[in-house]
Amino acid sequence: MSDPYTNRPNTTNNIDNTTPPAKKSSPVLMIAVIVVILAVLAFFFLGGDDTMETVVDPAAATAPAVVDDAGDTAADNAADAAAGAADADNDAADAAAGAADAAGEAAADAVDATGNAVENAGEAIDDAVTTPAETAPAATN
C-alpha cells in the first residue's frame, strides 16, 4: 500500500540529530572580525612603540643591564688577568734569555781568557827556548 500522507517529513533517521540548523551571521559581524584580525596582525608585524608598557619594578627593569655590565666587567677582568699572566710569562722568558745570554758571554769570556793564557804561555815558552842562532849577533864579513 501506498502512504496517504506523502507530505509528512521522514523522522526515522533524525531521532539522535539534535543540532539546530546553522544561522547565517550578518556581514557586519564578519567584517568586524576580519578588521580585528588584521589589526592584531598589523600590531605583531609592525610592532608597537611601547608607550603603553607599564614598568612595575624599575629595579627589575634595570637588573639585566646591571648583570650585563657585571658580566662585561668580569670578562674584562679575566682578559686582563690572562694578559698579565702572558706578560709575566714573557717577562720570565726574557729573564731566562738574559740569563742564558749572560752565561754565554761568561763562557765566551772564559774561552777568551783561556786562549789568552795559552797564547801567553806559548810566548813565554818561545822566549825561554830560543836558539843561540836567533840571539847571536849577525855575522859580518
Short mmCIF file of C-alpha atoms in Angstrom, two decimals:
data_model
loop_
_atom_site.label_atom_id
_atom_site.label_comp_id
_atom_site.label_asym_id
_atom_site.label_seq_id
_atom_site.Cartn_x
_atom_site.Cartn_y
_atom_site.Cartn_z
CA MET A 1 0.00 0.00 0.00
CA SER A 2 0.99 3.44 -0.56
CA ASP A 3 1.30 6.09 2.13
CA PRO A 4 -1.61 8.51 2.01
CA TYR A 5 0.47 11.22 3.78
CA THR A 6 3.24 11.87 1.30
CA ASN A 7 3.93 15.39 2.61
CA ARG A 8 4.77 14.13 6.08
CA PRO A 9 8.55 14.52 6.96
CA ASN A 10 10.63 11.39 7.42
CA THR A 11 11.81 11.46 11.06
CA THR A 12 13.03 7.89 11.39
CA ASN A 13 16.67 8.87 10.79
CA ASN A 14 16.59 12.17 12.76
CA ILE A 15 15.98 10.78 16.24
CA ASP A 16 19.54 11.42 17.54
CA ASN A 17 20.20 14.54 15.48
CA THR A 18 19.62 17.45 17.87
CA THR A 19 21.84 20.00 16.06
CA PRO A 20 19.85 23.11 15.25
CA PRO A 21 20.10 24.48 11.75
CA ALA A 22 23.04 26.85 11.14
CA LYS A 23 22.23 30.50 11.37
CA LYS A 24 23.81 32.84 8.91
CA SER A 25 25.90 35.56 10.55
CA SER A 26 25.49 39.12 9.48
CA PRO A 27 28.01 40.66 7.05
CA VAL A 28 28.74 43.42 9.57
CA LEU A 29 29.89 40.86 12.15
CA MET A 30 32.13 39.11 9.61
CA ILE A 31 33.70 42.42 8.55
CA ALA A 32 34.30 43.37 12.22
CA VAL A 33 36.06 40.05 12.90
CA ILE A 34 38.25 40.48 9.81
CA VAL A 35 39.17 44.05 10.85
CA VAL A 36 40.14 42.88 14.36
CA ILE A 37 42.29 40.06 12.96
CA LEU A 38 44.03 42.44 10.56
CA ALA A 39 44.66 44.93 13.38
CA VAL A 40 46.24 42.24 15.55
CA LEU A 41 48.42 41.04 12.67
CA ALA A 42 49.47 44.60 11.87
CA PHE A 43 50.44 45.15 15.51
CA PHE A 44 52.50 41.95 15.54
CA PHE A 45 54.31 42.67 12.29
CA LEU A 46 54.69 46.43 12.57
CA GLY A 47 55.20 46.45 16.34
CA GLY A 48 54.12 48.92 18.95
CA ASP A 49 56.06 51.91 20.24
CA ASP A 50 55.93 50.60 23.85
CA THR A 51 54.15 53.72 25.09
CA MET A 52 51.51 51.58 26.79
CA GLU A 53 54.05 49.44 28.62
CA THR A 54 54.00 49.86 32.40
CA VAL A 55 57.09 49.25 34.48
CA VAL A 56 56.12 47.55 37.71
CA ASP A 57 59.60 47.47 39.24
CA PRO A 58 62.22 49.90 37.88
CA ALA A 59 64.99 47.95 39.62
CA ALA A 60 63.88 44.79 37.85
CA ALA A 61 63.87 46.68 34.57
CA THR A 62 67.49 47.78 35.07
CA ALA A 63 68.67 44.46 36.54
CA PRO A 64 69.55 42.89 33.15
CA ALA A 65 71.70 45.90 32.28
CA VAL A 66 73.47 45.71 35.66
CA VAL A 67 74.05 41.97 35.23
CA ASP A 68 75.27 42.58 31.68
CA ASP A 69 77.68 45.26 32.93
CA ALA A 70 78.89 42.94 35.69
CA GLY A 71 79.42 40.21 33.12
CA ASP A 72 81.37 42.61 30.92
CA THR A 73 83.46 43.67 33.92
CA ALA A 74 84.14 40.06 34.87
CA ALA A 75 85.08 39.27 31.29
CA ASP A 76 87.36 42.32 31.18
CA ASN A 77 88.99 41.31 34.47
CA ALA A 78 89.52 37.77 33.21
CA ALA A 79 91.02 39.09 29.99
CA ASP A 80 93.29 41.44 31.96
CA ALA A 81 94.40 38.59 34.22
CA ALA A 82 95.16 36.41 31.19
CA ALA A 83 97.10 39.25 29.58
CA GLY A 84 99.01 39.81 32.83
CA ALA A 85 99.85 36.11 33.06
CA ALA A 86 101.04 36.13 29.46
CA ASP A 87 103.08 39.25 30.17
CA ALA A 88 104.60 37.63 33.27
CA ASP A 89 105.35 34.54 31.19
CA ASN A 90 107.04 36.77 28.61
CA ASP A 91 108.99 38.50 31.38
CA ALA A 92 110.13 35.12 32.72
CA ALA A 93 111.15 34.08 29.21
CA ASP A 94 113.04 37.35 28.79
CA ALA A 95 114.79 36.81 32.13
CA ALA A 96 115.73 33.26 31.14
CA ALA A 97 117.01 34.51 27.80
CA GLY A 98 119.00 37.21 29.59
CA ALA A 99 120.50 34.63 31.97
CA ALA A 100 121.38 32.38 29.05
CA ASP A 101 122.94 35.33 27.25
CA ALA A 102 124.94 36.25 30.35
CA ALA A 103 126.06 32.64 30.75
CA GLY A 104 127.06 32.56 27.10
CA GLU A 105 129.01 35.79 27.49
CA ALA A 106 130.73 34.42 30.61
CA ALA A 107 131.60 31.22 28.76
CA ALA A 108 132.95 33.21 25.82
CA ASP A 109 134.98 35.36 28.19
CA ALA A 110 136.33 32.22 29.88
CA VAL A 111 137.30 30.78 26.50
CA ASP A 112 138.97 34.06 25.55
CA ALA A 113 140.83 34.14 28.88
CA THR A 114 141.91 30.54 28.41
CA GLY A 115 143.03 31.31 24.88
CA ASN A 116 144.95 34.34 26.08
CA ALA A 117 146.57 32.29 28.84
CA VAL A 118 147.58 29.60 26.36
CA GLU A 119 148.91 32.21 23.96
CA ASN A 120 150.87 33.92 26.74
CA ALA A 121 152.25 30.59 27.90
CA GLY A 122 153.27 29.78 24.36
CA GLU A 123 155.06 33.09 24.03
CA ALA A 124 156.80 32.53 27.35
CA ILE A 125 157.93 29.12 26.19
CA ASP A 126 159.14 30.61 22.93
CA ASP A 127 161.02 33.29 24.85
CA ALA A 128 162.57 30.72 27.19
CA VAL A 129 163.59 28.32 24.47
CA THR A 130 165.47 30.39 21.97
CA THR A 131 168.23 29.05 19.86
CA PRO A 132 171.60 30.72 20.05
CA ALA A 133 171.39 31.48 16.35
CA GLU A 134 168.43 33.70 16.97
CA THR A 135 170.16 35.63 19.75
CA ALA A 136 173.66 35.74 18.32
CA PRO A 137 174.70 38.85 16.50
CA ALA A 138 174.71 38.64 12.79
CA ALA A 139 177.99 37.69 11.29
CA THR A 140 179.73 40.33 9.33
CA ASN A 141 182.25 39.72 6.58
#
